[in-house]
Structures are given as C-alpha cells and as structure tokens.
Amino acid sequence: MKPAPIISFKEVNKIYSNGTVGLKDINFDILRGQFLVVVGLSGAGKSTLLRTINRMHEITSGEITIEDETISDYKGQSLRLLRRKIGMIFQGFNLINRSSVERNVLSGRVSYYPTWKTICGLFTKADREMAVRALQRVQLADKIYTRADELSGGQQQRVAIARTLMQEPKVILADEPVASLDPLTTKTVMDTLQRLNREDNITVIVNLHSVPLARQYADRIIGLRAGELVYDRPIAEVTEADLNEIYVAEAEKA
Amino acid sequence: MMLPEIPRRSWSQRWHVKGLVGTGILLVLLVASSRMTGVDVGMFFSNFGQFLNLLVRMSSPTWSYTAVIIRPLLETIQMAILGTTIGAAFAIPFAVLSASNLIHNRFLRGVTRLFLDLVRTLPDLLLAAIFVAVFGIGSTAGVVTLAIFSFGMVSKLFYEVIEAIDMGPLEALESVGASKITIIWFAVLPQILNQFVSYFLYTLEINVRASTVLGYLGAGGIGVFLQRSLNEFNYSQTAVIILATLAVVLVIDGVSNHLRRVLL
Ligand SMILES: Nc1ncnc2c1ncn2[C@@H]1O[C@H](COP(=O)(O)OP(=O)(O)O)[C@@H](O)[C@H]1O
Ligand SMILES: [Mg+2]
C-alpha cells in the first residue's frame, strides 16, 4: 500500500504584492516520513514554498492540504495549532540571543499554554524535563543555562532543533539550515535532522544549496526554477547531470 | 603593469561643494535669526559686570542652610523617580503601538504617533503651571508634570529601539504558534530591556534637573526653596541650593553611567 500524503499542493500560485512571481502552478504530494530536499538557485522560490506550508506566507490561488485539511481556512487559534505541528529551522538560527538556552528551548512549547502562563513562565515540570531531553538529543544538555549568543553557529542551530522538538512536530521545515555553517558542523546538523526523520518518523523538508548534501541526505529531490517545479525524482533516479542542469540552465540564461 | 582604473571624482565632489554651501546657509540663517529676534549680543557683554557681582555675592554659601534643604532635595529626587517611572510605564504600550515592525496597521500607528507628537510639543513649564492650578501647590503637580513629560520623550526613544531589533526571533516564535503577546514577551522584550533601562536612567537624570525648575512654579521639591531664596535676595542660600542640586545630579549621573556600562 502506498503511504498517504501528509502535505499536498494543488495548483498553487503565489504572487507577491509587488508583482514578483513566487510560485507558479505547483502540484505535488509529500509523503509521511519522507526526507525531501528542495534545490534551486537563489531566488527560485524555495523559501516561499516552505513558508506557504506553515502559512508564514499566504498563497494567491490553489490549495494546500495538510493531513487532508485545507490550511487556508485556519486563523487565530487554529492557525497556531497548525503551526505547532510544523517545526521550522532557519538559516540564521533565529534564537533569542540574550536569553538562556533553556528559555529558547521552552519557547518552542508556548503553543501548549495560554498566553498568561507563558508570560509568567509557568512551564510544567514535565515540560522542563522535556526541554532537557530535547537538548540531550542534540548533545547540548550541558549548555542549558548558557546564553544563546555564547554558543557557536552549529550549536545554535542544534538549540533551534531542540526548540522545534518541543512542538512535537509532525513536519520540520528547514530553510537552508546549514548555509552559514562550516562542513563539520554542517554534518552534525544534517545528521540530527536525519535522525529525527528516521527515529521519530518526522517528515523533513529541507532547502539546500549544495548538490552533494542533497544527494547524501534526501529520499527525494525536487527542483525549483523561477517559481516552477522543474524536477521531481526519488533519490535512486537522481543523477549528477540532472542536478547540474537545474543550476546551469538557469545560470546560462542569466 | 596596468594600474586599475579609478573612477574620477566629479567636480562638485572634489571641491566639497555640498559642505561649503551647507556651512554658508547655516551662517546666513544664524545672522538673520539674531537680527530678526533682536538679540543684542553687545548687551550681554556690557552687562557682564552685574553678573560678576551676583557671583561674588553667591561666593559665601551659608553652609548651615544645608540641613534645611535636605528634605526638599529628597522630595525632588522622589518626584523625579516617581514621575519617570509612571511616564515610562505608560510609554511601553504606546511605543509598541508605534513601532512599524510590530504594528502593520498604518492607521493605528499614525494615530498613536500623532498623539505622542502632541504630548511632546507641550512644554513642561506649561504642564507644571496647569497642574499646579489643578492640584494646588505641592509635589503632586510636579509628579504628574514629570510623568507626562517623560512619557512623551521616552515613548519616542522606546519605539525607535523596538524598530531596530532583530526580527529573526519573532519569526521563529510565530512559526511555533505563539500568540502576539507571547511573541512580544519572549522575542522582543529581551532585545530591548537593556536599552529601555538605559533610556529610563537618562530621563531620570533630566527629570532631576527639570524638577528644580518646576518647583519654582510651586510644583514641590527644592525649587520652592530656590525661588524663596532668590526672592529674598539671599544669594548665600541660593548658592547652597545650587551646589546641593549639582551634587545630586552628579551622583545620579555617576550611578546611571555605571548602570548603563554594566547593562550594555
Ligand atoms: N516579501 C517579498 N516581496 C516581494 N518579493 C519577494 C518577497 N520575498 C521573496 N520575494 C521574491 O520571490 C522570489 C523567490 O524568493 P525566495 O522564495 O526567497 O527564493 P529562494 O529561497 O529560492 O532564494 C525572488 O524573486 C524574491 O526576490
Ligand atoms: Mg531562501
């Protein structure tokens, strides 16, 4: 039996208010538990694609469904509940620099509390223990009381992953998570994402610039060019030549 | 070997035309405005003798007077602290509503900023005069005046701090499903807290100075005594008051400079 799609795009278009085409006629399904890598030149629409999934960007037309529900109807509380099940990792880590690692990690849990409890810092003992476990999974439990900006880039990105784990997400979106890291820390971060994908069956969608990394970690690669889906293959069928074409064809046009 | 081609500076860049023209305009404006307002610079120098005379009479402070002014001096400090605190507390929500990176509704932002601009245009002396009339002579009028004055000033400083923050953490908190208020609490507050405290201390300093003048209008504190000594031509007492105020301002200055250094 074919596994059910967790996310599907149907005829999705996104045009920015200044007229820039972000996405054009996007149609595809993402299967539960997949490790999907999105490649494409800068400006191809990778970030836009990712941000339509958790409604950080609104689409202009078409439909996105997650677990068989149309996400465009969500607002207020239901939108926050949608975002709770979709973790997001950013190129710039986006930690609160002046706050402790613990507070950063706990901030991933706030959607489980009413606003006033988050403000008073009334996190349950169970959730504080969960934060410790999340940090253990990214090998940073000893840094729990360190200020976030005292960590290296790779460590900060792992704290960001721990924050995401607090959401108990079904999907993780990672927007060029290793673009500002050196090769060694790149590997730890990508390995961590891979472990979450395999051990917790979290569906992972990663935007990457690097073809070798894409081939090493992906189950499936899709390619974007000028907002259009121009490539979509399972990893077994992907060749170096294909990927080069996604980059080169566009580079020559430019 | 070829030297790399350096683009030539244009004629106006080479002769600093902009800078020269700017300086020229400034000088013309200066002369013109002193003409039009009838400021007589000569008079300042010809009456300098009287000023010296005053200084001489102030040069023998009656130190015993110090004991009398300690209580009103403390009252002045309390007024400044209270006024600044109340003003800054009210400034926070207004600063949030004025920050373009947090509030996307232009109308709401525009109305809030207009209100803040209006508050800032009210001179503190006018406010003091009004509140002395409303609350009667005493420190209540002073505190209310200082609160409103600080509110106007601090809210602008605060929203400029908010507009300069890193938006990354806000994006992250939005993506985890946090409510707007939680986002502000977790991602905005830690980024602005130090600068807020720093501006608060800066305003407090200004308010200690301002409150001496306000007291002159009957708004409580040391200013009342300043006025009395001047009316009685008792310049040796005036000297004590000025020196004591100076000492307080210096101490507050030192403390807030130290705190700012520690915080930032
Ligand atoms: N907020 C925005 N307003 C207008 N145009 C945008 C905005 N964000 C992105 N774009 C444009 O949309 C296109 C896709 O951008 P993006 O999704 O960031 O690409 P990628 O992540 O692949 O580099 C680019 O041409 C970009 O300039
Ligand atoms: Mg991008």
Coordinates of C-alpha atoms and ligand atoms in Angstrom, one line a residue:
Chain A
M1 CA 0.0 0.0 0.0
K2 CA 1.3 3.4 -0.9
P3 CA 1.8 5.7 2.2
A4 CA -0.7 8.6 2.4
P5 CA 0.5 12.1 1.6
I6 CA 0.9 14.4 4.6
I7 CA 1.1 17.6 2.5
S8 CA -0.3 18.2 -0.9
F9 CA 0.0 21.2 -3.2
K10 CA -2.8 21.7 -5.8
E11 CA -2.3 24.3 -8.5
V12 CA -0.6 26.6 -6.0
N13 CA 0.4 30.1 -7.2
K14 CA 2.0 32.8 -5.1
I15 CA 2.4 36.3 -6.5
Y16 CA 4.0 38.9 -4.2
S17 CA 2.2 42.3 -3.8
N18 CA 4.9 43.9 -5.9
G19 CA 4.1 41.5 -8.8
T20 CA 7.0 39.1 -8.3
V21 CA 6.0 35.5 -9.1
G22 CA 7.0 33.4 -6.0
L23 CA 5.4 30.1 -7.0
K24 CA 3.7 29.0 -10.3
D25 CA 1.3 26.1 -10.7
I26 CA 2.9 23.9 -8.1
N27 CA 1.4 20.4 -7.9
F28 CA 2.9 17.7 -5.8
D29 CA 2.4 15.5 -2.7
I30 CA 4.8 15.0 0.2
L31 CA 4.6 11.5 1.8
R32 CA 4.6 11.0 5.5
G33 CA 8.1 10.3 6.8
Q34 CA 9.8 11.5 3.7
F35 CA 13.1 13.4 3.7
L36 CA 12.5 15.8 0.9
V37 CA 15.2 18.2 -0.3
V38 CA 14.3 21.3 -2.4
V39 CA 17.1 22.6 -4.6
G40 CA 17.3 25.6 -6.9
L41 CA 19.2 28.8 -7.4
S42 CA 18.8 31.7 -5.0
G43 CA 15.5 33.4 -5.9
A44 CA 13.9 30.3 -7.3
G45 CA 11.2 30.3 -4.7
K46 CA 12.5 27.7 -2.1
S47 CA 11.9 29.9 0.9
T48 CA 8.5 30.9 -0.4
L49 CA 7.5 27.3 -0.9
L50 CA 8.5 26.4 2.7
R51 CA 6.7 29.3 4.2
T52 CA 3.4 28.6 2.5
I53 CA 3.3 25.3 4.3
N54 CA 3.1 26.9 7.8
R55 CA 1.2 30.0 6.4
M56 CA 4.0 32.4 7.2
H57 CA 3.3 33.4 3.6
E58 CA -0.2 33.3 2.1
I59 CA -0.8 31.8 -1.4
T60 CA -2.6 33.7 -4.1
S61 CA -4.5 30.8 -5.6
G62 CA -4.7 27.0 -5.4
E63 CA -4.9 24.8 -2.3
I64 CA -2.5 23.3 0.2
T65 CA -3.8 20.4 2.4
I66 CA -2.1 19.0 5.4
E67 CA -3.4 15.7 6.8
D68 CA -6.3 16.1 4.4
E69 CA -7.4 19.5 5.7
T70 CA -7.2 22.7 3.7
I71 CA -4.9 25.1 5.6
S72 CA -6.1 28.4 4.1
D73 CA -9.2 28.5 6.4
Y74 CA -7.2 28.4 9.6
K75 CA -7.0 31.6 11.6
G76 CA -6.3 32.6 15.2
Q77 CA -6.1 29.6 17.4
S78 CA -6.5 27.0 14.7
L79 CA -3.6 28.6 12.7
R80 CA -1.5 28.4 15.8
L81 CA -2.4 24.8 16.2
L82 CA -1.4 24.2 12.6
R83 CA 2.0 25.9 13.2
R84 CA 2.5 23.8 16.4
K85 CA 2.7 20.6 14.4
I86 CA 5.1 22.1 11.8
G87 CA 8.6 22.9 13.2
M88 CA 10.8 25.4 11.3
I89 CA 14.6 25.8 11.2
F90 CA 16.2 28.9 9.8
Q91 CA 19.4 29.8 8.1
G92 CA 20.1 32.4 10.8
F93 CA 19.0 30.2 13.7
N94 CA 16.7 32.9 15.0
L95 CA 17.4 32.3 18.7
I96 CA 16.7 34.9 21.3
N97 CA 20.4 35.8 21.8
R98 CA 20.2 37.4 25.2
S99 CA 18.1 34.5 26.7
S100 CA 19.3 31.2 28.0
V101 CA 19.4 28.1 26.0
E102 CA 16.7 26.7 28.3
R103 CA 14.4 29.6 27.7
N104 CA 14.9 29.3 24.0
V105 CA 14.1 25.7 24.0
L106 CA 11.0 26.2 26.2
S107 CA 9.8 28.9 23.8
G108 CA 9.1 26.0 21.4
R109 CA 6.4 24.8 23.8
V110 CA 4.4 28.0 24.2
S111 CA 1.5 27.0 21.9
Y112 CA 0.6 24.4 24.5
Y113 CA -0.1 27.1 27.1
P114 CA -2.5 30.0 27.4
T115 CA -0.7 33.3 26.9
W116 CA -0.7 34.4 30.5
K117 CA 1.0 31.2 31.6
T118 CA 3.8 31.7 29.1
I119 CA 4.3 35.3 30.3
C120 CA 4.5 34.2 33.9
G121 CA 6.9 31.4 32.9
L122 CA 4.6 28.8 34.4
F123 CA 6.0 25.8 32.4
T124 CA 5.2 22.4 34.0
K125 CA 7.9 20.2 35.5
A126 CA 7.2 17.7 32.8
D127 CA 7.9 20.3 30.1
R128 CA 11.1 21.4 31.8
E129 CA 12.2 17.8 31.8
M130 CA 11.2 17.5 28.2
A131 CA 13.5 20.5 27.4
V132 CA 16.4 18.7 29.0
R133 CA 15.7 15.6 26.9
A134 CA 15.4 17.7 23.7
L135 CA 18.8 19.2 24.5
Q136 CA 20.2 15.7 25.2
R137 CA 19.1 14.6 21.8
V138 CA 21.2 17.4 20.2
Q139 CA 24.1 16.7 22.6
L140 CA 23.8 20.1 24.3
A141 CA 22.3 19.3 27.7
D142 CA 25.4 20.8 29.4
K143 CA 24.7 24.2 27.8
I144 CA 21.2 24.5 29.2
Y145 CA 22.0 27.6 31.3
T146 CA 24.3 29.3 28.8
R147 CA 23.3 32.4 27.0
A148 CA 22.3 31.5 23.4
D149 CA 24.8 34.0 21.8
E150 CA 27.7 32.4 23.6
L151 CA 27.3 29.3 21.5
S152 CA 28.9 28.5 18.1
G153 CA 26.8 28.6 15.0
G154 CA 26.4 24.8 14.8
Q155 CA 25.4 24.7 18.5
Q156 CA 22.9 27.4 18.0
Q157 CA 21.3 25.6 15.1
R158 CA 21.0 22.5 17.3
V159 CA 19.4 24.5 20.0
A160 CA 16.9 25.7 17.3
I161 CA 16.3 22.0 16.5
A162 CA 15.7 21.3 20.2
R163 CA 13.2 24.2 20.3
T164 CA 11.4 22.6 17.4
L165 CA 11.3 19.2 19.1
M166 CA 9.3 20.9 22.0
Q167 CA 6.5 21.4 19.5
E168 CA 6.3 17.6 19.0
P169 CA 6.1 18.3 15.3
K170 CA 4.9 16.0 12.5
V171 CA 6.8 18.0 9.9
I172 CA 10.0 20.0 10.1
L173 CA 10.8 22.7 7.5
A174 CA 14.4 23.7 7.3
D175 CA 15.3 26.8 5.2
E176 CA 19.0 26.5 4.2
P177 CA 19.8 25.3 7.8
V178 CA 23.5 24.9 7.1
A179 CA 24.2 27.8 4.7
S180 CA 26.1 29.7 7.4
L181 CA 28.0 26.7 8.9
D182 CA 31.3 25.0 8.2
P183 CA 31.5 21.5 6.7
L184 CA 31.9 19.7 10.1
T185 CA 29.0 21.4 11.9
T186 CA 27.0 21.0 8.7
K187 CA 27.3 17.3 9.1
T188 CA 26.2 17.3 12.7
V189 CA 23.1 19.4 11.9
M190 CA 22.1 17.3 8.9
D191 CA 22.7 14.1 10.8
T192 CA 20.5 15.4 13.6
L193 CA 17.7 16.1 11.1
Q194 CA 18.2 12.7 9.6
R195 CA 17.9 11.0 13.0
L196 CA 14.6 12.8 13.7
N197 CA 13.3 11.7 10.4
R198 CA 14.3 8.1 10.9
E199 CA 13.7 7.7 14.6
D200 CA 10.6 9.8 15.1
N201 CA 9.2 9.5 11.6
I202 CA 9.0 13.3 11.3
T203 CA 8.5 14.4 7.7
V204 CA 11.5 16.7 6.9
I205 CA 11.6 19.3 4.1
V206 CA 15.0 21.0 3.6
N207 CA 16.0 23.7 1.3
L208 CA 19.7 23.2 0.3
H209 CA 22.1 25.0 -1.9
S210 CA 24.6 22.1 -2.1
V211 CA 24.0 19.3 -4.6
P212 CA 26.3 16.8 -2.7
L213 CA 24.4 17.4 0.5
A214 CA 21.1 16.9 -1.2
R215 CA 22.2 13.6 -2.7
Q216 CA 23.6 12.4 0.6
Y217 CA 20.5 13.0 2.8
A218 CA 17.4 13.1 0.6
D219 CA 14.9 10.4 -0.1
R220 CA 13.6 12.6 -2.9
I221 CA 14.7 15.8 -4.6
I222 CA 12.6 18.4 -6.1
G223 CA 14.0 21.4 -8.1
L224 CA 12.6 24.8 -8.5
R225 CA 13.3 27.4 -11.1
A226 CA 11.7 30.8 -11.2
G227 CA 8.8 29.6 -9.0
E228 CA 8.1 26.5 -11.1
L229 CA 8.6 22.8 -10.1
V230 CA 11.0 21.7 -12.8
Y231 CA 12.3 18.5 -11.3
D232 CA 11.0 15.7 -9.0
R233 CA 12.6 12.3 -8.6
P234 CA 13.2 9.8 -5.9
I235 CA 16.9 9.7 -4.9
A236 CA 17.5 6.4 -6.7
E237 CA 16.8 8.0 -10.0
V238 CA 18.7 11.3 -9.4
T239 CA 21.8 11.8 -11.4
E240 CA 24.5 14.4 -11.1
A241 CA 23.8 15.6 -14.6
D242 CA 20.1 16.3 -13.8
L243 CA 21.0 18.4 -10.8
N244 CA 23.7 20.3 -12.6
E245 CA 21.1 21.2 -15.2
I246 CA 18.8 22.8 -12.6
Y247 CA 21.6 25.1 -11.7
V248 CA 23.4 25.5 -15.0
A249 CA 20.5 26.1 -17.3
E250 CA 19.4 29.0 -15.3
A251 CA 22.9 30.3 -14.8
E252 CA 23.4 30.4 -18.6
K253 CA 20.2 32.2 -19.1
A254 CA 21.2 34.9 -16.7
Chain B
M1 CA 51.7 46.6 -15.4
M2 CA 48.3 48.3 -15.8
L3 CA 47.0 50.4 -13.0
P4 CA 43.4 49.7 -12.2
E5 CA 41.2 52.4 -13.4
I6 CA 39.9 54.6 -10.6
P7 CA 36.7 56.5 -11.3
R8 CA 37.4 60.2 -11.1
R9 CA 35.6 62.3 -8.5
S10 CA 33.2 64.8 -10.1
W11 CA 33.9 68.5 -10.0
S12 CA 31.5 69.1 -7.1
Q13 CA 32.9 66.2 -5.1
R14 CA 36.4 67.5 -5.5
W15 CA 35.6 71.0 -4.2
H16 CA 33.3 69.8 -1.4
V17 CA 30.5 71.9 -2.8
K18 CA 27.8 70.4 -0.6
G19 CA 29.7 71.0 2.6
L20 CA 30.6 74.6 1.7
V21 CA 27.1 75.5 0.6
G22 CA 25.7 74.0 3.8
T23 CA 28.0 76.0 6.0
G24 CA 27.2 79.2 4.1
I25 CA 23.5 78.7 4.5
L26 CA 23.9 77.9 8.2
L27 CA 25.9 81.2 8.8
V28 CA 23.3 83.3 6.9
L29 CA 20.5 81.7 9.0
L30 CA 22.3 82.4 12.2
V31 CA 22.9 86.1 11.5
A32 CA 19.4 86.5 10.1
S33 CA 17.7 85.0 13.0
S34 CA 19.6 87.0 15.6
R35 CA 18.7 90.1 13.6
M36 CA 15.0 89.2 13.4
T37 CA 14.6 88.2 17.1
G38 CA 16.5 91.3 18.2
V39 CA 19.1 89.5 20.2
D40 CA 21.7 92.1 21.3
V41 CA 25.0 90.3 21.7
G42 CA 26.6 93.6 22.8
M43 CA 24.3 93.9 25.8
F44 CA 25.5 90.5 27.0
F45 CA 29.0 91.8 27.3
S46 CA 28.2 95.3 28.6
N47 CA 26.1 93.9 31.5
F48 CA 28.7 91.3 32.3
G49 CA 29.7 93.3 35.4
Q50 CA 26.3 92.7 37.0
F51 CA 26.7 89.0 36.5
L52 CA 30.1 89.0 38.2
N53 CA 28.6 91.0 41.1
L54 CA 26.0 88.3 41.6
L55 CA 28.7 85.6 41.6
V56 CA 30.6 87.4 44.2
R57 CA 27.5 87.6 46.5
M58 CA 27.0 83.9 46.0
S59 CA 30.5 83.0 46.8
S60 CA 30.0 82.8 50.5
P61 CA 27.4 80.0 51.0
T62 CA 25.7 79.7 54.4
W63 CA 26.6 76.0 54.9
S64 CA 24.2 75.7 57.9
Y65 CA 21.4 76.0 55.4
T66 CA 22.2 72.6 54.1
A67 CA 20.3 70.9 56.9
V68 CA 17.1 72.8 55.9
I69 CA 17.2 71.7 52.2
I70 CA 17.9 68.0 52.6
R71 CA 14.3 67.1 53.0
P72 CA 13.1 69.1 49.9
L73 CA 16.0 67.8 48.0
L74 CA 15.0 64.2 48.8
E75 CA 11.5 65.2 47.8
T76 CA 12.8 66.4 44.4
I77 CA 14.5 63.1 43.9
Q78 CA 11.4 61.1 44.8
M79 CA 9.3 63.3 42.4
A80 CA 11.8 62.6 39.6
I81 CA 11.8 58.8 40.3
L82 CA 8.1 58.6 40.6
G83 CA 7.4 60.8 37.6
T84 CA 9.9 59.0 35.3
T85 CA 8.6 55.5 36.4
I86 CA 5.0 56.4 35.7
G87 CA 5.8 58.0 32.4
A88 CA 8.0 55.1 31.2
A89 CA 5.4 52.5 32.3
F90 CA 2.7 54.2 30.2
A91 CA 5.2 54.7 27.3
I92 CA 5.8 50.9 26.8
P93 CA 2.4 50.1 25.3
F94 CA 2.4 53.2 23.2
A95 CA 5.9 52.5 22.0
V96 CA 4.8 49.0 20.9
L97 CA 1.8 50.5 19.1
S98 CA 4.0 53.0 17.3
A99 CA 6.6 50.5 16.1
S100 CA 6.3 49.8 12.4
N101 CA 7.9 46.4 12.6
L102 CA 5.2 45.2 15.1
I103 CA 2.1 47.0 14.1
H104 CA 1.3 46.8 10.4
N105 CA -1.9 48.7 10.6
R106 CA -0.8 52.2 9.4
F107 CA -3.9 54.0 10.7
L108 CA -3.4 52.7 14.3
R109 CA 0.3 53.6 14.1
G110 CA -0.4 57.0 12.7
V111 CA -2.9 57.9 15.3
T112 CA -0.6 56.7 18.1
R113 CA 2.3 58.7 16.8
L114 CA 0.3 61.8 16.3
F115 CA -0.8 61.6 19.9
L116 CA 2.8 61.2 21.1
D117 CA 3.9 64.1 19.0
L118 CA 1.2 66.2 20.6
V119 CA 2.3 65.2 24.1
R120 CA 5.9 66.1 23.2
T121 CA 5.0 69.6 22.0
L122 CA 3.6 70.5 25.4
P123 CA 6.3 72.4 27.3
D124 CA 7.0 71.1 30.8
L125 CA 6.6 74.5 32.3
L126 CA 3.1 74.9 30.8
L127 CA 2.2 71.5 32.2
A128 CA 3.5 72.4 35.6
A129 CA 1.5 75.7 35.5
I130 CA -1.6 73.8 34.6
F131 CA -1.2 71.0 37.2
V132 CA -0.3 73.5 40.0
A133 CA -3.6 75.1 39.2
V134 CA -5.4 71.7 39.2
F135 CA -3.8 70.0 42.2
G136 CA -2.6 73.1 44.1
I137 CA 0.9 73.8 45.2
G138 CA 2.8 70.7 46.1
S139 CA 4.6 67.7 44.7
T140 CA 1.6 66.0 43.1
A141 CA 1.6 68.6 40.4
G142 CA 5.3 68.0 39.9
V143 CA 5.0 64.3 39.7
V144 CA 2.1 64.5 37.1
T145 CA 4.1 67.0 35.1
L146 CA 7.2 64.9 35.1
A147 CA 5.2 61.8 34.2
I148 CA 3.7 63.4 31.2
F149 CA 7.0 64.9 30.1
S150 CA 8.8 61.6 30.5
F151 CA 6.0 59.7 28.7
G152 CA 6.4 61.9 25.6
M153 CA 10.1 61.7 25.5
V154 CA 10.6 58.0 26.5
S155 CA 7.9 56.7 24.2
K156 CA 9.7 58.0 21.1
L157 CA 13.1 56.7 22.3
F158 CA 11.5 53.3 23.1
Y159 CA 9.8 52.9 19.7
E160 CA 13.0 53.7 17.9
V161 CA 14.7 50.9 19.9
I162 CA 11.9 48.5 19.1
E163 CA 12.2 49.3 15.4
A164 CA 15.9 48.4 15.4
I165 CA 15.5 44.9 16.8
D166 CA 16.4 41.6 15.0
M167 CA 13.2 40.2 13.6
G168 CA 14.5 36.6 13.4
P169 CA 13.4 35.5 16.8
L170 CA 9.9 36.9 16.2
E171 CA 9.7 34.9 13.0
A172 CA 10.7 31.8 14.9
L173 CA 8.2 32.3 17.7
E174 CA 5.5 33.0 15.1
S175 CA 6.4 29.7 13.5
V176 CA 6.0 27.7 16.7
G177 CA 2.4 29.0 17.0
A178 CA 2.9 31.7 19.7
S179 CA 0.3 34.4 20.3
K180 CA 1.2 38.0 19.5
I181 CA 1.7 38.9 23.2
T182 CA 3.8 35.8 23.9
I183 CA 6.0 36.8 20.9
I184 CA 6.5 40.3 22.3
W185 CA 7.3 38.9 25.7
F186 CA 9.7 36.2 24.6
A187 CA 11.3 37.7 21.5
V188 CA 11.0 41.5 21.7
L189 CA 11.4 42.2 25.4
P190 CA 14.9 40.6 25.9
Q191 CA 16.2 42.5 23.0
I192 CA 15.0 45.9 24.2
L193 CA 15.2 45.7 28.0
N194 CA 18.8 47.0 28.4
Q195 CA 18.2 50.0 26.2
F196 CA 14.9 50.7 27.9
V197 CA 16.7 50.8 31.3
S198 CA 19.4 53.0 29.9
Y199 CA 16.9 55.5 28.5
F200 CA 15.0 55.4 31.7
L201 CA 18.1 56.4 33.7
Y202 CA 18.9 59.1 31.1
T203 CA 15.3 60.5 31.5
L204 CA 15.6 60.3 35.3
E205 CA 18.7 62.5 35.1
I206 CA 17.0 65.1 33.0
N207 CA 14.0 65.0 35.4
V208 CA 16.0 65.7 38.5
R209 CA 17.3 68.8 36.8
A210 CA 13.8 69.7 35.4
S211 CA 12.1 69.2 38.8
T212 CA 14.2 72.0 40.4
V213 CA 12.8 74.4 37.8
L214 CA 9.3 73.0 38.2
G215 CA 9.4 73.6 41.9
Y216 CA 9.9 77.2 41.0
L217 CA 6.3 77.2 39.8
G218 CA 5.1 75.7 43.0
A219 CA 5.3 72.1 42.0
G220 CA 7.1 70.9 45.1
G221 CA 10.7 70.0 45.9
I222 CA 13.8 72.0 46.1
G223 CA 12.6 74.6 43.5
V224 CA 10.3 76.1 46.1
F225 CA 13.3 76.9 48.3
L226 CA 15.3 78.2 45.3
Q227 CA 12.5 80.6 44.5
R228 CA 12.2 81.8 48.1
S229 CA 16.0 82.5 48.4
L230 CA 16.1 84.4 45.2
N231 CA 13.0 86.5 46.1
E232 CA 14.7 87.4 49.4
F233 CA 17.9 88.3 47.6
N234 CA 19.5 85.7 50.0
Y235 CA 22.2 84.6 47.5
S236 CA 24.3 82.8 50.0
Q237 CA 21.4 80.4 50.4
T238 CA 20.9 80.2 46.7
A239 CA 24.5 79.1 46.4
V240 CA 23.9 76.2 48.8
I241 CA 20.9 75.1 46.9
I242 CA 22.7 75.2 43.6
L243 CA 25.7 73.3 44.9
A244 CA 23.5 70.7 46.6
T245 CA 21.5 70.1 43.4
L246 CA 24.7 69.9 41.5
A247 CA 25.9 67.2 43.9
V248 CA 22.7 65.2 43.5
V249 CA 22.8 65.5 39.7
L250 CA 26.4 64.3 39.7
V251 CA 25.6 61.3 41.9
I252 CA 22.7 60.3 39.7
D253 CA 24.8 60.8 36.6
G254 CA 27.5 58.6 38.1
V255 CA 25.1 55.9 39.1
S256 CA 23.3 55.8 35.8
N257 CA 26.5 55.9 33.8
H258 CA 27.8 52.9 35.8
L259 CA 24.5 51.0 35.4
R260 CA 24.5 51.7 31.6
R261 CA 28.0 50.4 31.3
V262 CA 27.1 47.3 33.2
L263 CA 24.0 46.7 31.2
L264 CA 25.1 47.4 27.6
Ligands
LIG1 N1 8.4 39.7 0.6 C1 8.7 39.6 -0.7 N2 8.1 40.6 -1.5 C2 8.4 40.5 -2.8 N3 9.1 39.6 -3.4 C3 9.7 38.7 -2.7 C4 9.5 38.6 -1.3 N4 10.1 37.5 -0.8 C5 10.7 36.9 -1.8 N5 10.4 37.6 -3.0 C6 10.9 37.2 -4.4 O1 10.3 36.0 -4.7 C7 11.3 35.2 -5.4 C8 11.5 33.9 -4.6 O2 12.2 34.2 -3.4 P1 12.6 33.1 -2.4 O3 11.5 32.2 -2.1 O4 13.2 33.8 -1.2 O5 13.7 32.3 -3.2 P2 14.9 31.3 -2.6 O6 14.5 31.0 -1.2 O7 14.8 30.1 -3.5 O8 16.2 32.0 -2.7 C9 12.5 36.0 -5.5 O9 12.5 36.6 -6.8 C10 12.4 37.1 -4.5 O10 13.0 38.3 -4.8
MG2 MG 15.7 31.4 0.5

